[in-house]
Amino acid sequence: MKSYLYIALTSVLLIVAGCQNSLDLYPLAQPSAEKWYSTEAEIALALNDLYRPDWWNPDEGIGNEVLSDDNFYRTTLSPIKAGTTNSQWGTSTLLWRNSYKAIARANRALLALDNPVTKANVPAAKLAIYVAELKFHRASQYARLITYFGDVVYSDGVISIEEAYTKGRTDRKTVLANVYSDYDAAAADLPKNYAASAVKRATKGAALAMKARLALYMGDFKIAADAAKACMDLAEYSLHPTYASLFLQNTKNSREVVFGLPRSIALNVSIGSSNALDRLTRNAGGFAAVAPTWDLLCSYLCTDGLPIDKSPLFDPRNPFKNRDPRCTATLVEFGTPHLGFTYDPNPTALRVARLSNNSQVTNNDNRANAQFASFTGLVWKKGIDDTWLQNGNRIEPDQIIVRYADVLLMYAEAKVELSEIDKSVLDAVNAVRARAYAVAPTATTAYPAVTTTNQRDLRKAIRIERRMEFVNEGLRYMDLVRWRLAEKVLSRPIYGMLDPNELKAKIVDKNLWFFPSTPTIDEDGLADFKPMFDAGLIKLIVPTAWTNQQYLWPIPAAEIQINTNMKQNDGY
């Protein structure tokens, strides 16, 4: 069935939430515009469905990080990094299909809210908020579609099945103008906040932040800067006190979260055990199958604000020492406690401490003992604590869609691209960096504050800051795409440790553990591992093969086959 037909078909069958404070969903049988949406309770039920995680992220909140250069799944590449994307790629098909499902529901609801019965039963002020909320959701779905696919099919109303079979793609610029208009309407009528509630809803700040993100992606820097600044001026948001604790599943309702979705194990909305196990260490019962890359480890600045190849503080034998605190908040430092064990991938560390009773146990996080332990020696720490070992490895951290740190850095980046560099730009960047060091931005001797006003240098500083700040939040891939760096970054091989015997002989026994040498870092913050590889001191884990047509994703094959007016993106 043609996935775009959901715009027509869901005008007949609407999926709504079971109750206002429940995230369990069930279908209602063919509600009519005349009888449905006639009370606030019915409208709330319909609106709740638009917060379903399916519409926002098909990968259970892990985001598209496996598409980026920050991590990889053992020796298996995503089609993006393998250069094998095609019109039958499941990820692009799912994003397309789910976005249009949500758009169909929003369009159907907007039509229904315009009927006389609803207007008679619902106060005008409340109705304006509901309409604004629907426009926020519609805008956000179209924003995703044009970001990934370029020109897309556009409709702001309920269309017939016949039209759905023949409707072609609309120019991205036209869709973009309509999305901006929807975000503006949403920002005008949505409240700044809601009373404490189990149901989180879109706000004025959310509309402004999401508009800023889209504008930045589209290169509309004036629009991005103005939207981000308007969000900042609401004074509704602030940075969470500590970087590491923001991402823990016990942290709820942080003032840093501008827009997000709650998760609840009790309500069966959680990150499933398979995704959790792929990020847990093997000693703790996980697989460590999704490994951080060395590229990520080398991207963190040293505490003097310099990259590792320029800083006298960097020690390749102890690569976690003297690094930006977000490094060890994101990656597990060797020899430190993690999930009940000391973490140590050194091939000579065949046994490690179990902390609960201080006993020595077989070290399954070591490839000398376990073949499929992390190939880079790195494992994830960000957001992961002992609570991940409970509830059958299902976890319920809030799904953060956009947070205040992103708003600050989007504002700074947009202003830099506009050549409008002033104190507000440095203040925004330094607020984010100072929080990482748990100090006030004014304590400039306690952290490496950004002081340059040179456009090129400040652009570079902001890009590095984004990488250190937003690891595993689904932003890195699109940053590479919009900066036109994907072709450079995602065609670089993924390197890792030698196999255990060779690693011991060539590295450990020669006192070269962990890095044999310090890689050079280029102007884009990327480490060069080839000299170490050429010297036989590290191993090629998997080559990559990005192709440039992937800057836009393929339109799903089913759409092309069923509609002669649906044109494919170039190269597919």
XYZ file of N, CA and C in Angstrom, residues 170-350:
543
model
N 6.417 18.397 -4.091
C 6.408 19.853 -4.074
C 7.823 20.358 -3.809
N 8.194 21.438 -4.475
C 9.515 22.014 -4.288
C 9.776 22.283 -2.814
N 10.995 21.937 -2.373
C 11.326 22.055 -0.950
C 11.147 23.481 -0.435
N 11.463 24.470 -1.244
C 11.343 25.858 -0.788
C 9.899 26.218 -0.473
N 8.975 25.698 -1.257
C 7.554 25.943 -0.992
C 7.124 25.276 0.302
N 7.547 24.027 0.475
C 7.218 23.317 1.716
C 7.837 24.037 2.906
N 9.070 24.477 2.755
C 9.774 25.153 3.847
C 9.026 26.403 4.288
N 8.537 27.183 3.344
C 7.783 28.389 3.698
C 6.539 28.037 4.499
N 5.876 26.965 4.120
C 4.679 26.535 4.846
C 5.028 26.027 6.241
N 6.168 25.363 6.362
C 6.592 24.871 7.674
C 6.913 26.043 8.596
N 7.645 27.029 8.087
C 7.915 28.218 8.891
C 6.606 28.870 9.346
N 5.648 28.940 8.447
C 4.353 29.547 8.791
C 3.661 28.773 9.907
N 3.710 27.437 9.817
C 3.096 26.613 10.874
C 3.803 26.818 12.199
N 5.135 26.858 12.176
C 5.871 27.079 13.422
C 5.552 28.463 14.002
N 5.427 29.468 13.148
C 5.094 30.807 13.633
C 3.713 30.826 14.284
N 2.763 30.149 13.642
C 1.413 30.084 14.210
C 1.427 29.338 15.536
N 2.205 28.279 15.596
C 2.298 27.512 16.841
C 2.932 28.357 17.940
N 4.005 29.059 17.620
C 4.690 29.875 18.626
C 3.801 31.014 19.118
N 2.942 31.507 18.254
C 2.073 32.616 18.643
C 1.023 32.192 19.661
N 0.509 30.966 19.553
C -0.638 30.575 20.372
C -0.340 29.524 21.431
N 0.775 28.820 21.343
C 1.087 27.841 22.379
C 1.515 28.553 23.664
N 1.219 27.976 24.806
C 1.669 28.581 26.072
C 3.159 28.411 26.267
N 3.725 29.247 27.132
C 5.147 29.113 27.455
C 5.402 27.866 28.287
N 4.428 27.455 29.082
C 4.584 26.259 29.904
C 3.212 25.741 30.273
N 3.189 24.571 30.849
C 1.958 23.944 31.314
C 2.091 23.662 32.801
N 0.960 23.534 33.445
C 0.989 23.098 34.836
C 1.568 21.690 34.895
N 2.128 21.339 36.040
C 2.722 20.011 36.205
C 1.743 18.939 35.763
N 2.208 18.061 34.903
C 1.329 17.051 34.336
C 2.155 15.859 33.901
N 1.515 14.713 33.884
C 2.200 13.518 33.401
C 2.356 13.557 31.882
N 1.576 14.407 31.223
C 1.625 14.510 29.770
C 2.427 15.752 29.390
N 3.514 15.569 28.667
C 4.313 16.691 28.204
C 3.809 17.120 26.830
N 3.712 18.415 26.623
C 3.149 18.912 25.385
C 4.069 19.965 24.778
N 3.864 20.235 23.514
C 4.633 21.264 22.825
C 4.317 22.632 23.406
N 5.310 23.473 23.452
C 5.179 24.820 23.999
C 5.654 25.841 22.966
N 5.522 27.096 23.337
C 6.032 28.176 22.503
C 7.532 27.993 22.259
N 8.272 27.662 23.309
C 9.702 27.462 23.166
C 10.035 26.311 22.238
N 9.246 25.248 22.295
C 9.483 24.104 21.421
C 9.322 24.500 19.959
N 8.296 25.276 19.656
C 8.074 25.714 18.278
C 9.236 26.581 17.797
N 9.703 27.468 18.648
C 10.815 28.337 18.265
C 12.109 27.552 18.090
N 12.373 26.614 18.993
C 13.603 25.827 18.911
C 13.615 24.931 17.677
N 12.490 24.301 17.387
C 12.427 23.427 16.219
C 12.509 24.238 14.927
N 11.950 25.431 14.934
C 12.083 26.303 13.766
C 13.547 26.695 13.576
N 14.228 27.021 14.664
C 15.648 27.387 14.585
C 16.461 26.235 14.015
N 16.185 25.018 14.455
C 16.933 23.855 13.956
C 16.731 23.691 12.462
N 15.491 23.751 12.021
C 15.220 23.589 10.595
C 15.895 24.694 9.792
N 15.788 25.923 10.257
C 16.381 27.044 9.531
C 17.893 26.896 9.433
N 18.507 26.417 10.489
C 19.954 26.195 10.456
C 20.292 25.127 9.424
N 19.507 24.051 9.391
C 19.735 22.994 8.418
C 19.583 23.511 6.990
N 18.644 24.440 6.795
C 18.370 24.956 5.464
C 19.276 26.129 5.077
N 20.139 26.562 5.989
C 21.013 27.684 5.697
C 20.350 29.035 5.807
N 19.182 29.102 6.437
C 18.479 30.370 6.662
C 18.932 30.935 8.003
N 20.112 31.499 8.022
C 20.757 31.828 9.291
C 20.063 32.963 10.050
N 19.497 33.916 9.340
C 18.781 35.002 10.033
C 17.548 34.449 10.737
N 16.815 33.593 10.061
C 15.635 32.978 10.674
C 16.045 32.121 11.860
N 17.136 31.376 11.703
C 17.602 30.519 12.798
C 18.010 31.344 14.002
N 18.775 32.394 13.786
C 19.234 33.225 14.902
C 18.057 33.883 15.615
N 17.106 34.391 14.849
C 15.961 35.073 15.469
C 15.098 34.097 16.261
N 14.876 32.904 15.720
C 14.048 31.926 16.431
C 14.734 31.445 17.697
N 16.035 31.172 17.609
C 16.769 30.727 18.795
C 16.781 31.814 19.861
N 17.002 33.055 19.437
C 17.025 34.166 20.401
C 15.656 34.337 21.063
N 14.594 34.197 20.289
C 13.248 34.311 20.865
C 13.008 33.218 21.896
N 13.525 32.022 21.640
C 13.410 30.938 22.614
C 14.195 31.270 23.872
N 15.397 31.787 23.707
C 16.224 32.169 24.852
C 15.545 33.253 25.677
N 14.922 34.211 24.992
C 14.305 35.347 25.677
C 13.063 34.965 26.484
N 12.529 33.777 26.255
C 11.379 33.332 27.055
C 11.755 33.137 28.514
N 13.047 32.910 28.782
C 13.549 32.685 30.142
C 12.861 31.501 30.817
N 12.505 30.510 30.015
C 11.848 29.307 30.532
C 12.839 28.167 30.741
N 14.033 28.294 30.175
C 14.946 27.163 30.141
C 16.301 27.548 30.720
N 16.987 26.549 31.212
C 18.342 26.743 31.733
C 19.104 25.436 31.584
N 20.407 25.519 31.603
C 21.220 24.320 31.505
C 21.114 23.505 32.786
N 21.032 22.197 32.622
C 20.998 21.293 33.768
C 22.286 21.475 34.583
N 22.222 21.361 35.895
C 23.419 21.636 36.712
C 24.647 20.835 36.317
N 24.476 19.564 35.997
C 25.619 18.745 35.610
C 25.327 18.036 34.298
N 26.327 17.960 33.450
C 26.155 17.338 32.135
C 25.807 15.862 32.260
N 26.565 15.125 33.044
C 26.399 13.675 33.089
C 25.026 13.265 33.602
N 24.506 13.949 34.607
C 23.248 13.525 35.217
C 22.033 13.834 34.350
N 22.171 14.732 33.390
C 21.030 15.103 32.544
C 20.454 13.896 31.824
N 21.290 12.942 31.453
C 20.867 11.854 30.576
C 20.479 10.581 31.325
N 20.549 10.597 32.647
C 20.178 9.415 33.420
C 18.673 9.227 33.404
N 18.243 7.974 33.490
C 16.812 7.734 33.386
C 16.038 8.222 34.606
N 16.716 8.460 35.711
C 16.018 8.999 36.885
C 15.880 10.516 36.837
N 16.488 11.162 35.859
C 16.339 12.607 35.706
C 15.098 12.894 34.875
N 14.136 13.535 35.486
C 12.881 13.850 34.799
C 12.615 15.353 34.883
N 11.982 15.865 33.824
C 11.492 17.250 33.819
C 12.606 18.282 34.035
N 13.756 18.056 33.440
C 14.828 19.040 33.533
C 14.436 20.314 32.799
N 14.841 21.436 33.349
C 14.572 22.725 32.698
C 15.391 22.906 31.424
N 16.328 22.009 31.175
C 17.083 22.097 29.938
C 16.308 21.546 28.747
N 15.367 20.657 28.987
C 14.639 20.022 27.895
C 13.573 20.988 27.377
N 13.760 21.440 26.157
C 12.799 22.344 25.535
C 11.628 21.539 24.980
N 11.926 20.414 24.369
C 10.867 19.524 23.912
C 11.381 18.096 23.979
N 10.569 17.228 24.526
C 10.925 15.823 24.628
C 9.696 14.984 24.888
N 9.893 13.698 24.893
C 8.810 12.755 25.137
C 9.140 11.929 26.372
N 8.164 11.746 27.250
C 8.420 10.914 28.427
C 8.433 9.436 28.048
N 9.183 8.685 28.806
C 9.106 7.237 28.680
C 8.654 6.669 30.017
N 8.049 5.493 29.981
C 7.562 4.865 31.200
C 7.536 3.363 31.002
N 8.308 2.652 31.796
C 8.274 1.194 31.750
C 6.891 0.689 32.133
N 6.295 1.342 33.118
C 4.967 0.930 33.571
C 3.932 1.036 32.461
N 4.093 2.026 31.591
C 3.148 2.216 30.494
C 3.657 1.597 29.192
N 4.712 0.794 29.305
C 5.247 0.041 28.169
C 5.809 0.948 27.082
N 6.352 2.064 27.483
C 7.054 2.950 26.550
C 8.477 3.101 27.075
N 9.391 2.350 26.502
C 10.759 2.337 27.005
C 11.715 2.001 25.870
N 12.999 2.167 26.125
C 14.000 1.650 25.201
C 14.140 0.166 25.487
N 13.950 -0.645 24.473
C 13.912 -2.083 24.660
C 15.237 -2.668 25.102
N 15.176 -3.874 25.610
C 16.368 -4.506 26.174
C 17.453 -4.729 25.136
N 17.086 -4.984 23.878
C 18.114 -5.251 22.865
C 18.972 -4.016 22.632
N 18.339 -2.849 22.568
C 19.110 -1.619 22.399
C 19.972 -1.339 23.618
N 19.432 -1.614 24.792
C 20.211 -1.402 26.014
C 21.398 -2.359 26.073
N 21.166 -3.626 25.778
C 22.229 -4.624 25.861
C 23.362 -4.337 24.882
N 23.038 -3.762 23.732
C 24.081 -3.436 22.765
C 25.038 -2.376 23.286
N 24.623 -1.637 24.316
C 25.452 -0.559 24.858
C 26.002 -0.878 26.245
N 25.539 -1.955 26.837
C 26.068 -2.377 28.127
C 27.342 -3.191 27.935
N 28.231 -3.116 28.913
C 29.457 -3.910 28.854
C 29.154 -5.396 28.999
N 30.074 -6.201 28.528
C 29.879 -7.653 28.576
C 29.980 -8.180 30.004
N 30.834 -7.582 30.819
C 30.904 -8.007 32.216
C 29.569 -7.811 32.917
N 28.823 -6.784 32.501
C 27.528 -6.487 33.131
C 26.378 -7.239 32.478
N 26.700 -8.133 31.533
C 25.663 -8.940 30.902
C 25.216 -8.431 29.557
N 25.847 -7.361 29.059
C 25.488 -6.822 27.758
C 26.373 -7.364 26.652
N 26.307 -6.692 25.476
C 27.054 -7.157 24.308
C 28.168 -6.192 23.893
N 28.075 -4.934 24.303
C 29.020 -3.900 23.850
C 29.163 -3.942 22.335
N 28.050 -4.189 21.646
C 28.091 -4.351 20.191
C 28.180 -3.016 19.466
N 27.592 -1.964 20.050
C 27.673 -0.621 19.464
C 28.823 0.093 20.152
N 29.921 0.233 19.449
C 31.147 0.738 20.067
C 31.422 2.177 19.654
N 31.898 2.999 20.586
C 32.390 4.327 20.217
C 33.629 4.193 19.335
N 33.843 5.154 18.464
C 35.001 5.141 17.583
C 36.174 5.886 18.215
N 37.356 5.595 17.711
C 38.523 6.366 18.106
C 38.405 7.809 17.605
N 37.712 8.001 16.495
C 37.502 9.360 15.988
C 36.811 10.218 17.046
N 35.834 9.623 17.722
C 35.132 10.359 18.769
C 36.062 10.647 19.941
N 36.776 9.643 20.421
C 37.691 9.841 21.542
C 38.679 10.970 21.258
N 39.191 11.014 20.042
C 40.199 12.016 19.699
C 39.608 13.395 19.443
N 38.297 13.495 19.351
C 37.669 14.792 19.062
C 37.584 15.685 20.289
N 37.665 15.106 21.485
C 37.548 15.916 22.698
C 38.813 16.741 22.903
N 38.616 18.005 23.191
C 39.739 18.887 23.464
C 40.377 18.534 24.797
N 41.590 18.995 24.993
C 42.215 18.902 26.310
C 41.736 20.066 27.176
N 42.042 19.991 28.445
C 41.526 20.999 29.381
C 42.128 22.379 29.157
N 43.125 22.483 28.293
C 43.635 23.804 27.922
C 42.931 24.351 26.683
N 41.934 23.612 26.192
C 41.179 24.060 25.034
C 41.819 23.732 23.706
N 42.905 22.967 23.711
C 43.617 22.624 22.487
C 43.314 21.184 22.070
N 43.383 20.891 20.771
C 43.234 19.497 20.327
C 44.426 18.664 20.782
N 44.257 17.355 20.729
C 45.260 16.478 21.334
C 46.631 16.590 20.692
N 46.706 16.941 19.398
C 48.006 17.027 18.753
C 48.708 18.360 18.993
N 47.996 19.299 19.606
C 48.585 20.606 19.900
C 48.800 20.820 21.398
N 48.151 20.030 22.219
C 48.216 20.247 23.660
C 49.359 19.466 24.303
N 50.162 20.117 25.127
C 51.202 19.388 25.879
C 50.608 18.523 26.977
N 49.311 18.657 27.225
C 48.658 17.895 28.289
C 48.252 16.491 27.849
N 48.228 16.248 26.540
C 47.749 14.942 26.077
C 48.830 13.879 26.194
N 48.422 12.746 26.745
C 49.306 11.599 26.911
C 48.673 10.405 26.202
N 49.231 9.939 25.083
C 48.621 8.800 24.378
C 48.587 7.528 25.207
N 49.455 7.442 26.245
C 49.406 6.281 27.132
C 48.197 6.354 28.079
N 47.701 7.562 28.328
C 46.563 7.789 29.226
C 45.633 8.796 28.559
N 44.896 8.351 27.536
C 44.180 9.294 26.669
C 42.975 9.971 27.304
N 42.567 9.546 28.497
C 41.424 10.177 29.160
C 41.854 11.301 30.106
N 43.132 11.384 30.374
C 43.627 12.370 31.322
C 43.674 13.758 30.680
N 43.300 14.771 31.466
C 43.371 16.174 31.031
C 42.497 16.453 29.808
N 41.357 15.798 29.730
C 40.454 16.007 28.599
C 39.205 16.751 29.056
N 38.513 17.369 28.124
C 37.216 17.979 28.412
C 36.376 16.980 29.215
N 35.717 17.408 30.308
C 34.999 16.460 31.171
C 33.928 15.645 30.451
N 33.442 16.134 29.338
C 32.431 15.368 28.610
C 33.006 14.090 28.013
N 34.327 14.002 27.914
C 34.958 12.772 27.416
C 34.665 11.612 28.365
N 35.006 11.777 29.639
C 34.793 10.685 30.593
C 33.357 10.620 31.096
N 32.527 11.617 30.744
C 31.090 11.504 31.003
C 30.413 10.697 29.904
N 31.084 10.557 28.769
C 30.515 9.869 27.612
C 31.117 8.488 27.406
N 32.415 8.372 27.657
C 33.138 7.115 27.471
C 33.693 6.639 28.806
N 33.745 5.341 28.991
C 34.245 4.790 30.249
C 35.770 4.832 30.249
N 36.319 5.512 31.227
C 37.768 5.594 31.361
C 38.318 4.245 31.819
N 39.428 3.839 31.248
C 40.046 2.560 31.603
C 40.451 2.565 33.078
N 40.209 1.435 33.717
C 40.602 1.280 35.114
C 39.654 1.905 36.113
N 38.469 2.322 35.650
C 37.501 2.940 36.562
C 36.287 2.039 36.732
N 35.529 2.228 37.819
C 34.334 1.413 38.043
C 33.236 1.738 37.026
N 32.559 0.701 36.560
C 31.421 0.893 35.659
C 30.523 -0.329 35.743
N 29.285 -0.118 36.117
C 28.266 -1.171 36.168
C 28.717 -2.365 37.016
N 29.397 -2.068 38.106
C 29.727 -3.104 39.070
C 31.065 -3.775 38.875
N 31.826 -3.331 37.865
C 33.126 -3.944 37.591
C 34.133 -2.849 37.263
N 35.408 -3.174 37.403
C 36.448 -2.294 36.872
C 36.547 -2.547 35.379
N 36.519 -1.454 34.594
C 36.585 -1.628 33.149
C 38.028 -1.550 32.678
N 38.491 -2.597 31.966
C 39.870 -2.624 31.497
C 39.987 -3.513 30.260
N 40.184 -2.927 29.070
C 40.300 -3.730 27.847
C 41.721 -4.164 27.524
N 42.670 -3.862 28.393
C 44.065 -4.264 28.168
C 44.140 -5.791 28.046
N 44.810 -6.312 27.019
C 44.815 -7.774 26.811
C 45.476 -8.557 27.941
N 46.225 -7.882 28.787
C 46.833 -8.585 29.926
C 45.897 -8.621 31.136
N 44.824 -7.844 31.099
C 43.885 -7.796 32.234
C 42.838 -8.887 32.055
N 43.251 -10.114 32.267
C 42.360 -11.251 32.042
C 41.314 -11.394 33.134
